[in-house]
Short mmCIF file of N, CA and C in Angstrom, two decimals:
data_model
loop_
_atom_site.label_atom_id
_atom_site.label_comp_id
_atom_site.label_asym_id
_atom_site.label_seq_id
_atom_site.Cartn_x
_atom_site.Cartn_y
_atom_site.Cartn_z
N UNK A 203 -31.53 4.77 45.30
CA UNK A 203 -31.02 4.78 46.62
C UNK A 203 -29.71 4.01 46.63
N UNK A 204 -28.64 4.56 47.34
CA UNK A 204 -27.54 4.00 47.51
C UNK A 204 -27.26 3.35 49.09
N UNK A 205 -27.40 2.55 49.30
CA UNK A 205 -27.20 1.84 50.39
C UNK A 205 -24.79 0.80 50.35
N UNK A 206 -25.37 0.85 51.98
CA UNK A 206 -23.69 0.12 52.48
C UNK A 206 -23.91 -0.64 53.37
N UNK A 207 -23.57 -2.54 53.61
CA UNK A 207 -23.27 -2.50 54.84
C UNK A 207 -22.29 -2.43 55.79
N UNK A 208 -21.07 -2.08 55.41
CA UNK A 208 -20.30 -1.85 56.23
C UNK A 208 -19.72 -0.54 56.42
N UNK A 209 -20.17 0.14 57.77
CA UNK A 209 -20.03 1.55 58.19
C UNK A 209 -20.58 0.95 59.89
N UNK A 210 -19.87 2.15 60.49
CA UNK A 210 -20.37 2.04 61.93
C UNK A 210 -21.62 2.96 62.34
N UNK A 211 -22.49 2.64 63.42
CA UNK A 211 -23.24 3.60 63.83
C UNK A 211 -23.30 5.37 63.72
N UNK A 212 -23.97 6.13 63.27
CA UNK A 212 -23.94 6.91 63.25
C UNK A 212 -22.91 7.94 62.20
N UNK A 213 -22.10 6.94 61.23
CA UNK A 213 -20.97 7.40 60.00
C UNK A 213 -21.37 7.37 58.52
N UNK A 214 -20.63 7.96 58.05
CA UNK A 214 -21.08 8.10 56.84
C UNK A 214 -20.22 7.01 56.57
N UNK A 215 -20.27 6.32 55.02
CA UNK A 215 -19.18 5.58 54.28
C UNK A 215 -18.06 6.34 53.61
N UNK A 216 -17.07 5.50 54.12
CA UNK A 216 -15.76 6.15 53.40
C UNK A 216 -15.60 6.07 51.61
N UNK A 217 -16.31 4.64 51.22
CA UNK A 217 -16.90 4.75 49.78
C UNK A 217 -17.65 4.04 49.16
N UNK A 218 -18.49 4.02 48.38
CA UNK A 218 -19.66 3.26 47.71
C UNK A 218 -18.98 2.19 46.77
N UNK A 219 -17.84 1.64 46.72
CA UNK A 219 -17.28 0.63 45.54
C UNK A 219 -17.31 -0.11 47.16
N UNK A 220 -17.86 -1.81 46.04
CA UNK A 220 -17.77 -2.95 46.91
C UNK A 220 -16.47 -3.54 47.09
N UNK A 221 -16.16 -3.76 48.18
CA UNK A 221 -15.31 -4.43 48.74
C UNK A 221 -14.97 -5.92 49.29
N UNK A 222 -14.07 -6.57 49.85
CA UNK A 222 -14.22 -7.87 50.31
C UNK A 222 -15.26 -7.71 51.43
N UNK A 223 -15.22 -6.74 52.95
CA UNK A 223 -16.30 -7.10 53.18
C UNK A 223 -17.47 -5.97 53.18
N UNK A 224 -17.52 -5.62 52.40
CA UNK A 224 -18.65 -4.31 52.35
C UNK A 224 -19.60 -4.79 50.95
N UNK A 225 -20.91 -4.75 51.10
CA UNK A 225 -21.71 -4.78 49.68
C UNK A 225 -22.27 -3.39 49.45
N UNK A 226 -21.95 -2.80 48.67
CA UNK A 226 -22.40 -1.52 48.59
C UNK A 226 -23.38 -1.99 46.57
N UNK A 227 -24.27 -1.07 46.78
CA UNK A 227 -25.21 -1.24 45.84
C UNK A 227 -25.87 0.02 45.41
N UNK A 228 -26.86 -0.22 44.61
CA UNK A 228 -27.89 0.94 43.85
C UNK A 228 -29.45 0.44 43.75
N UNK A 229 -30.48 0.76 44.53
CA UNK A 229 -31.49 0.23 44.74
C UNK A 229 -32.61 1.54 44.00
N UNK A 230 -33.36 0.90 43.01
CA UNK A 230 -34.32 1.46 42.36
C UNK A 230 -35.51 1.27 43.34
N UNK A 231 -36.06 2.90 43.87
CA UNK A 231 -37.06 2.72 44.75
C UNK A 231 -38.57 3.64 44.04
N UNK A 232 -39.86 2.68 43.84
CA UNK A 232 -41.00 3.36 42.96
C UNK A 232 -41.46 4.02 44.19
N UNK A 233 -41.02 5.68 44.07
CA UNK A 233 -41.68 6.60 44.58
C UNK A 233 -41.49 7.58 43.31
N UNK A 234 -42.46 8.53 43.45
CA UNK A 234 -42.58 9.66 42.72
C UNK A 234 -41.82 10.96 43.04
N UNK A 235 -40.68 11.24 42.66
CA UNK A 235 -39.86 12.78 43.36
C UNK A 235 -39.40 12.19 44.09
N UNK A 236 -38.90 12.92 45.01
CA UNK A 236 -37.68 12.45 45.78
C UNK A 236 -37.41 12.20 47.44
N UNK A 237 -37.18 11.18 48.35
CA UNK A 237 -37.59 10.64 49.32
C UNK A 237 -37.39 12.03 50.32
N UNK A 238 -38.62 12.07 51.14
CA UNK A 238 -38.47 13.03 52.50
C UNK A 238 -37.67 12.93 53.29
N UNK A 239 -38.17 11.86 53.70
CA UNK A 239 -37.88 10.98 55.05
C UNK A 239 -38.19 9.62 54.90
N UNK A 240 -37.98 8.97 56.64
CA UNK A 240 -38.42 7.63 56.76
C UNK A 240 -38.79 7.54 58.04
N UNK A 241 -39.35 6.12 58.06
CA UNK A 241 -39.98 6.15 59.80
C UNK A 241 -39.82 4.37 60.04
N UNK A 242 -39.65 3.83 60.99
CA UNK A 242 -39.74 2.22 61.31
C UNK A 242 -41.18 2.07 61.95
N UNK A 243 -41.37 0.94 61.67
CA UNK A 243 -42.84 0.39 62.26
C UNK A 243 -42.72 -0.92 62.02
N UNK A 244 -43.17 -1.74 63.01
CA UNK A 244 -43.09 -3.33 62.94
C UNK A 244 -42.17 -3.76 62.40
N UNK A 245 -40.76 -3.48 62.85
CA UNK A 245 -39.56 -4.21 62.06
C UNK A 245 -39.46 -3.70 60.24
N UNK A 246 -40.19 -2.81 60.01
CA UNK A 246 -40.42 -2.61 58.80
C UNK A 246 -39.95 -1.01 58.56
N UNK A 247 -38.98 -0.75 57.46
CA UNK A 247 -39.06 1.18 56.94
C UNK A 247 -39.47 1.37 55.85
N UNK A 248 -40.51 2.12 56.32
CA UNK A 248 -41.43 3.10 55.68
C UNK A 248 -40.77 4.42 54.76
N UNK A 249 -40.31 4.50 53.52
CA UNK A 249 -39.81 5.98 53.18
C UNK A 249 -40.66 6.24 52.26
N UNK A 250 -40.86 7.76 52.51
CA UNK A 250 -41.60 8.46 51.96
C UNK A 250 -41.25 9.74 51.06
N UNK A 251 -42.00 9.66 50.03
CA UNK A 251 -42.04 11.20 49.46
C UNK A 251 -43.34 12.02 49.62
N UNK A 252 -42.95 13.05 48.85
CA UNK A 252 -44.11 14.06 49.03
C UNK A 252 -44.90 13.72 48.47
N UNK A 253 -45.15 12.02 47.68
CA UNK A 253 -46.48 11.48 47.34
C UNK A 253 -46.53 10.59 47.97
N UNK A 254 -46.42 9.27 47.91
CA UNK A 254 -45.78 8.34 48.03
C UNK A 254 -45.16 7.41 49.13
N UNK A 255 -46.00 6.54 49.65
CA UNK A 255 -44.34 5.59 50.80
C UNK A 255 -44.44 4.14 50.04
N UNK A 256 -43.52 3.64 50.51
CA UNK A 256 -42.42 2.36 49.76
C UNK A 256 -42.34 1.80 51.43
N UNK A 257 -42.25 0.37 51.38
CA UNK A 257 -41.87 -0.19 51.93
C UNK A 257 -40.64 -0.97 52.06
N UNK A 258 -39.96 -1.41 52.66
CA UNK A 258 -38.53 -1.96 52.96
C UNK A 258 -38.58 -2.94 53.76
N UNK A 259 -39.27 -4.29 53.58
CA UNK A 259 -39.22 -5.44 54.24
C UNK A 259 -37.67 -6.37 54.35
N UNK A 260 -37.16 -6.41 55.30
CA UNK A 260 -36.14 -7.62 55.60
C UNK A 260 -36.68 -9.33 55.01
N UNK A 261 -35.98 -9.70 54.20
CA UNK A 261 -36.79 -10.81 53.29
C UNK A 261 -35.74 -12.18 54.15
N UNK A 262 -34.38 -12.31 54.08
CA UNK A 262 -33.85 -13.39 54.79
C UNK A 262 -32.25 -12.84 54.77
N UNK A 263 -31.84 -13.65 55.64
CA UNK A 263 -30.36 -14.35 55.64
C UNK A 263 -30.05 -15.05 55.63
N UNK A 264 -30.63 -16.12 54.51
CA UNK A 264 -30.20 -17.54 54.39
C UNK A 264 -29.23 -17.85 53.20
N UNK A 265 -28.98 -16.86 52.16
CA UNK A 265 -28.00 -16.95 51.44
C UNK A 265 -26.73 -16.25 51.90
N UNK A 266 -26.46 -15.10 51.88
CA UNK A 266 -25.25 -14.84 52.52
C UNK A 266 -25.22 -13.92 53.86
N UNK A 267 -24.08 -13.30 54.48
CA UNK A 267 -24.93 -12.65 55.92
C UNK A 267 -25.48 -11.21 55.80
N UNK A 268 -25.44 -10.62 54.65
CA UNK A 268 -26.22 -9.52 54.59
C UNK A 268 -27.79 -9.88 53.69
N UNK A 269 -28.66 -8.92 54.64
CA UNK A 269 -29.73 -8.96 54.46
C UNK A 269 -30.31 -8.40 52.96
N UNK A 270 -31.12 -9.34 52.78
CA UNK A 270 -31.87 -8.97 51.24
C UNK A 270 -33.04 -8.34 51.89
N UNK A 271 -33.33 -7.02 50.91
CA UNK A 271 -34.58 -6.59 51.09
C UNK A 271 -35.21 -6.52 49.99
N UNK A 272 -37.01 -6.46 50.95
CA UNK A 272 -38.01 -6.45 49.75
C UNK A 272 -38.42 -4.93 50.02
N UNK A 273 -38.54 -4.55 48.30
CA UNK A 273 -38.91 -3.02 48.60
C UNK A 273 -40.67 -3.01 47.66
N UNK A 274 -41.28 -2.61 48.07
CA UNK A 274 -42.64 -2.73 47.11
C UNK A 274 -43.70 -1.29 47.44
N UNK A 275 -44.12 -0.84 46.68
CA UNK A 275 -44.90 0.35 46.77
C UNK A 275 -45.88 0.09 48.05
N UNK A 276 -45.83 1.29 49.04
CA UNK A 276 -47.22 0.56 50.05
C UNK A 276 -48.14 1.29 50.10
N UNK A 277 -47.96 2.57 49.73
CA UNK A 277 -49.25 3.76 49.40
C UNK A 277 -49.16 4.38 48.62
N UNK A 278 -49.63 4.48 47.36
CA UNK A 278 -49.61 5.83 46.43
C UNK A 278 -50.65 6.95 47.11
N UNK A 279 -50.05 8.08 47.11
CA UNK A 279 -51.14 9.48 47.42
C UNK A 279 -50.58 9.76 48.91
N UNK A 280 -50.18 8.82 49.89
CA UNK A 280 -49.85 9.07 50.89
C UNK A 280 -48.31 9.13 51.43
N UNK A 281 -47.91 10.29 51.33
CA UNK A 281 -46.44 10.70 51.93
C UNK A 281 -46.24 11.51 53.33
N UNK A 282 -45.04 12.72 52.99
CA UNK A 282 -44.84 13.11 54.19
C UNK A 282 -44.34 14.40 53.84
N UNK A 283 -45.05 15.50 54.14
CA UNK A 283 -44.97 17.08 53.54
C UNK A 283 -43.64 17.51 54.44
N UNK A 284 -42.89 17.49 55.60
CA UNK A 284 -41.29 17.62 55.29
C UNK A 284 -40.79 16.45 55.81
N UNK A 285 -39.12 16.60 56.43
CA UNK A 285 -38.68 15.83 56.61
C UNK A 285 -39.07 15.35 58.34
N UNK A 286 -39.59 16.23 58.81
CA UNK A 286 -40.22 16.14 60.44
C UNK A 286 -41.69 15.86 60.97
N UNK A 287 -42.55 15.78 59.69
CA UNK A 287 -43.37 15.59 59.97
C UNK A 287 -44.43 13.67 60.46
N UNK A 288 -43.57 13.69 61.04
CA UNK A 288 -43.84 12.89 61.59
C UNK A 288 -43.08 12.02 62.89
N UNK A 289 -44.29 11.27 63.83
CA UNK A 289 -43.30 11.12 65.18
C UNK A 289 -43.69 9.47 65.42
N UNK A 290 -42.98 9.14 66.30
CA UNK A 290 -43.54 7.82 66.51
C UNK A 290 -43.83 7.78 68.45
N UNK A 291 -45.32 7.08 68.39
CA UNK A 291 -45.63 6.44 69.79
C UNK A 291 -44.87 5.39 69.99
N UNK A 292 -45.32 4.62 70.80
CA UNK A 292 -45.26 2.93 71.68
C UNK A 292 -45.81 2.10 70.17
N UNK A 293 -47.35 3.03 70.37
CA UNK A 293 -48.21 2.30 68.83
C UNK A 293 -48.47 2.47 67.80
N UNK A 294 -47.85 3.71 67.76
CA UNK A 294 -48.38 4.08 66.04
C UNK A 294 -47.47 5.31 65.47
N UNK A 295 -47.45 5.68 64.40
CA UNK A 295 -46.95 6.65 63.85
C UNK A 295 -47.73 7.62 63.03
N UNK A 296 -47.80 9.09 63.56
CA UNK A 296 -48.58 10.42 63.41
C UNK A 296 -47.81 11.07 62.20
N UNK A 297 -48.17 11.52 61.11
CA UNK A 297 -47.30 11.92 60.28
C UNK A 297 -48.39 12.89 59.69
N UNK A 298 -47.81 14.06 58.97
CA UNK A 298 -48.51 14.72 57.97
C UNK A 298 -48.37 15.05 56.71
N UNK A 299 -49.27 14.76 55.61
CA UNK A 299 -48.78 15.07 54.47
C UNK A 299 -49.65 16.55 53.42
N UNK A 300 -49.47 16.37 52.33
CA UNK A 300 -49.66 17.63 51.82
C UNK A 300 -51.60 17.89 51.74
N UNK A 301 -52.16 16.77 52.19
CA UNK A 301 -53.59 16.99 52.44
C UNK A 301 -54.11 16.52 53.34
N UNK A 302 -53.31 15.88 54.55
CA UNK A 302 -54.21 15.30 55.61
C UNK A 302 -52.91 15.44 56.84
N UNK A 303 -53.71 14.96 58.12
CA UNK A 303 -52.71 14.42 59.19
C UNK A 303 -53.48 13.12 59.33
N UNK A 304 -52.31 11.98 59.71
CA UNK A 304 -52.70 11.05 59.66
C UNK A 304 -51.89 9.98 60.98
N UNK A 305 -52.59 8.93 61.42
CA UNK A 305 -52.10 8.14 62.27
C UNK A 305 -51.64 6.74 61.23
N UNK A 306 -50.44 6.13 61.27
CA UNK A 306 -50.10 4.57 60.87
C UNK A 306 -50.30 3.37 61.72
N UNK A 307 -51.04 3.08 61.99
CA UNK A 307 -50.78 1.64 63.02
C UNK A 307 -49.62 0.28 62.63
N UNK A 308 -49.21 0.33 61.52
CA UNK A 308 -48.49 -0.81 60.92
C UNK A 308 -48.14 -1.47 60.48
N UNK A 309 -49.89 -1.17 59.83
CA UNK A 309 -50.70 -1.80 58.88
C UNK A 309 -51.92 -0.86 58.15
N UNK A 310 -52.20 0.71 58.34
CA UNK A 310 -53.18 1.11 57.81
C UNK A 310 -52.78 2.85 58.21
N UNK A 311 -53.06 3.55 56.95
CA UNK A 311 -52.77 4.88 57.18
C UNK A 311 -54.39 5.24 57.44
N UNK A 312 -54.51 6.14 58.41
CA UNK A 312 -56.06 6.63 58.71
C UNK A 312 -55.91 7.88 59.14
N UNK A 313 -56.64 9.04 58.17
CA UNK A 313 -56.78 10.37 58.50
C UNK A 313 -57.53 10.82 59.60
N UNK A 314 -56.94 11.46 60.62
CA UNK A 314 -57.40 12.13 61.89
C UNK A 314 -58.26 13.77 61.34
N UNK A 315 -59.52 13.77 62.07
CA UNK A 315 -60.11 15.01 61.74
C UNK A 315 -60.83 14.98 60.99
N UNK A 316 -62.15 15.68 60.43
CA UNK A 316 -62.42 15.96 59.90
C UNK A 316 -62.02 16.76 58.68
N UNK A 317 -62.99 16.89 57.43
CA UNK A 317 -62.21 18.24 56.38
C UNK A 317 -63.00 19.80 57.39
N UNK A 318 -63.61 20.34 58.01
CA UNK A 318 -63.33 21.17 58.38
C UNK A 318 -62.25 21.03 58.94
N UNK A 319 -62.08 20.45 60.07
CA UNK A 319 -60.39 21.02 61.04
C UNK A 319 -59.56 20.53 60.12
N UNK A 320 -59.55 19.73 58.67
CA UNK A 320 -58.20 19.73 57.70
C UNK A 320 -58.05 21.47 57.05
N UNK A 321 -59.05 21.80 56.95
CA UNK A 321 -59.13 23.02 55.98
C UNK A 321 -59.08 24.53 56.92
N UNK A 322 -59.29 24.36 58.15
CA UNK A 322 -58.22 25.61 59.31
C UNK A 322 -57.28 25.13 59.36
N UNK A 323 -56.79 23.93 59.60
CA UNK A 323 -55.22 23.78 59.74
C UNK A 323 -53.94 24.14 58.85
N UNK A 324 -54.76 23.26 57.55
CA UNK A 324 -54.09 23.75 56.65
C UNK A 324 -54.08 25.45 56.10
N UNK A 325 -55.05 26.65 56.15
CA UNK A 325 -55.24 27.59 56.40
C UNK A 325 -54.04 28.29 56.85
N UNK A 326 -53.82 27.81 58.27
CA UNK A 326 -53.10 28.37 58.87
C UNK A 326 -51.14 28.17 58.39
N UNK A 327 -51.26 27.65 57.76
CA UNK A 327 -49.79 26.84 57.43
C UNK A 327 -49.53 28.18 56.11
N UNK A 328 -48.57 28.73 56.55
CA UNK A 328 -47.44 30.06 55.83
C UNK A 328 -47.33 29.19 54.85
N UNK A 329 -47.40 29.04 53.52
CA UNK A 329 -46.76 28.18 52.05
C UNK A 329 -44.73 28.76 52.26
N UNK A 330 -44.50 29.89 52.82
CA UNK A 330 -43.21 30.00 52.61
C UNK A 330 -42.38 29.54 53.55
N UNK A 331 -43.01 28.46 54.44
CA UNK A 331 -42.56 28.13 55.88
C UNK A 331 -43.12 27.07 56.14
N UNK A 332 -43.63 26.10 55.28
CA UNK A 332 -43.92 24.68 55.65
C UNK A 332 -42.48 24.31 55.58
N UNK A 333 -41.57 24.88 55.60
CA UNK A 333 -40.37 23.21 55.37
C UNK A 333 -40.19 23.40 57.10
N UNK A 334 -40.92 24.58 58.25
CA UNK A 334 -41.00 24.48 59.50
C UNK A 334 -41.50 23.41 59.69
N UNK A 335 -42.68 22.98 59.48
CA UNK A 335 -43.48 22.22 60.52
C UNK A 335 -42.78 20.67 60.74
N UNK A 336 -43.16 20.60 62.09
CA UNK A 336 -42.47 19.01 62.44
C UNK A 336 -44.01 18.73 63.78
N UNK A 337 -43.56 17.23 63.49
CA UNK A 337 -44.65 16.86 64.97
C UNK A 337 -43.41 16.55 66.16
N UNK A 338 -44.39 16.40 67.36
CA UNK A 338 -43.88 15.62 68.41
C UNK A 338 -44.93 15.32 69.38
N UNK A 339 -44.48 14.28 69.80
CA UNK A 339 -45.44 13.42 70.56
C UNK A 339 -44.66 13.14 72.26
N UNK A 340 -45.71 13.19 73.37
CA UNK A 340 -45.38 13.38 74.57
C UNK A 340 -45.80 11.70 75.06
N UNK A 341 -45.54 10.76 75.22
CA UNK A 341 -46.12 9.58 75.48
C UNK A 341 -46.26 9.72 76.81
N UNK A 342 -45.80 10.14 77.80
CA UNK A 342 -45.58 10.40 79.23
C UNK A 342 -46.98 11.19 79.47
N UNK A 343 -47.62 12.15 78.88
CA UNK A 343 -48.96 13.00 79.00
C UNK A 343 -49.74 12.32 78.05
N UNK A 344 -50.56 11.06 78.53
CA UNK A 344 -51.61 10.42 77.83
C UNK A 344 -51.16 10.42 76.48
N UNK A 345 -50.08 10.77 75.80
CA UNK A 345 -49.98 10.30 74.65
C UNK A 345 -50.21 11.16 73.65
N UNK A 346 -50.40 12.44 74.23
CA UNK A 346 -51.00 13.13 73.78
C UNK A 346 -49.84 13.77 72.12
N UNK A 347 -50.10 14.59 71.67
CA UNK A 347 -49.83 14.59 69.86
C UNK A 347 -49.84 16.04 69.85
N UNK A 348 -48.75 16.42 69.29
CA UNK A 348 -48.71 18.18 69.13
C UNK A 348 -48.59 18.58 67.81
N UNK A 349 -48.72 18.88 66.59
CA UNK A 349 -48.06 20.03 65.89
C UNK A 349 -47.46 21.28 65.91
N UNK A 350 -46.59 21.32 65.54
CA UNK A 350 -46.34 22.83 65.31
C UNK A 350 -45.87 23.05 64.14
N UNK A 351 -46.19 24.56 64.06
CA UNK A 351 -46.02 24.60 62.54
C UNK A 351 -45.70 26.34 62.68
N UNK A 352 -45.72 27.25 61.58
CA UNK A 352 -45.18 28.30 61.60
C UNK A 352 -46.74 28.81 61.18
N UNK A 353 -47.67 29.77 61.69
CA UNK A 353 -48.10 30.57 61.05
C UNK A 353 -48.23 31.45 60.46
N UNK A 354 -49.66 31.92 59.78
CA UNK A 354 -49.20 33.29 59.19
C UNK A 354 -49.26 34.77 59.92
N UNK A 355 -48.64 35.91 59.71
CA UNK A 355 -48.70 36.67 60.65
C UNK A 355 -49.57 37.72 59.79
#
């Protein structure tokens, strides 16, 4: 992973060589293949692969003013089957991966459903049209949790 801190909201970097005030770097991250996505939870990012999430803890700013991070494996087996699959509540984060749907509280990944309703759902999911599926979540209607996904015809 190539990380910068100096860029503005929403920009790309003009270039990855460090500067007087820019630290630009190369961060070795233990995931397996190659990152999906990411998601925040408790001050904390979560990135994931299609096995795999890593954590990204903020460790201090007591040596200089950019932040050191701690990066450390936080689930093997549990990732995120595309880059949308997953949404965030108030409390938790709904995500799906290549064998389950699952809720994060912050602290604990926990599979929603049973393996019957894993094994219609997944059923229903086109193999040439999963890079469709994304969640979204309505917090305004009890909170309620949608998938969509592309079926087969």
């Amino acid at each position: 992973m190539l990380f910068r801190s100096s860029f503005g909201l929403n920009q790309a970097p003009r270039t990855w060589e460090p500067t007087i005030t820019n630290i630009a770097n190369q961060l070795e991250v233990p995931l397996r293949g190659p990152c999906v996505d990411a998601f925040p939870s408790n001050g904390q990012l979560f990135l994931c692969s299609y096995w795999d999430t890593v954590v990204f803890s903020p460790l201090n700013y007591s040596t200089t003013s950019t932040p050191i991070l701690g990066v450390r494996l936080y689930n093997q087996g549990r990732g995120l089957l595309t880059s949308n699959a997953w949404a965030n509540t108030d409390s938790a984060v709904y995500g799906m991966d290549s064998r389950d749907v699952w809720v994060f509280d912050g602290n604990n990944f926990k599979g929603i459903g049973n393996q019957r309703v894993k094994n219609w759902l997944f059923d229903q999911i086109d193999p040439a049209n999963y890079q469709r599926i994304f969640i979204e979540t309505n917090t305004q209607d009890r909170k309620s949790t949608r998938l969509n996904s592309s079926h087969r015809t």
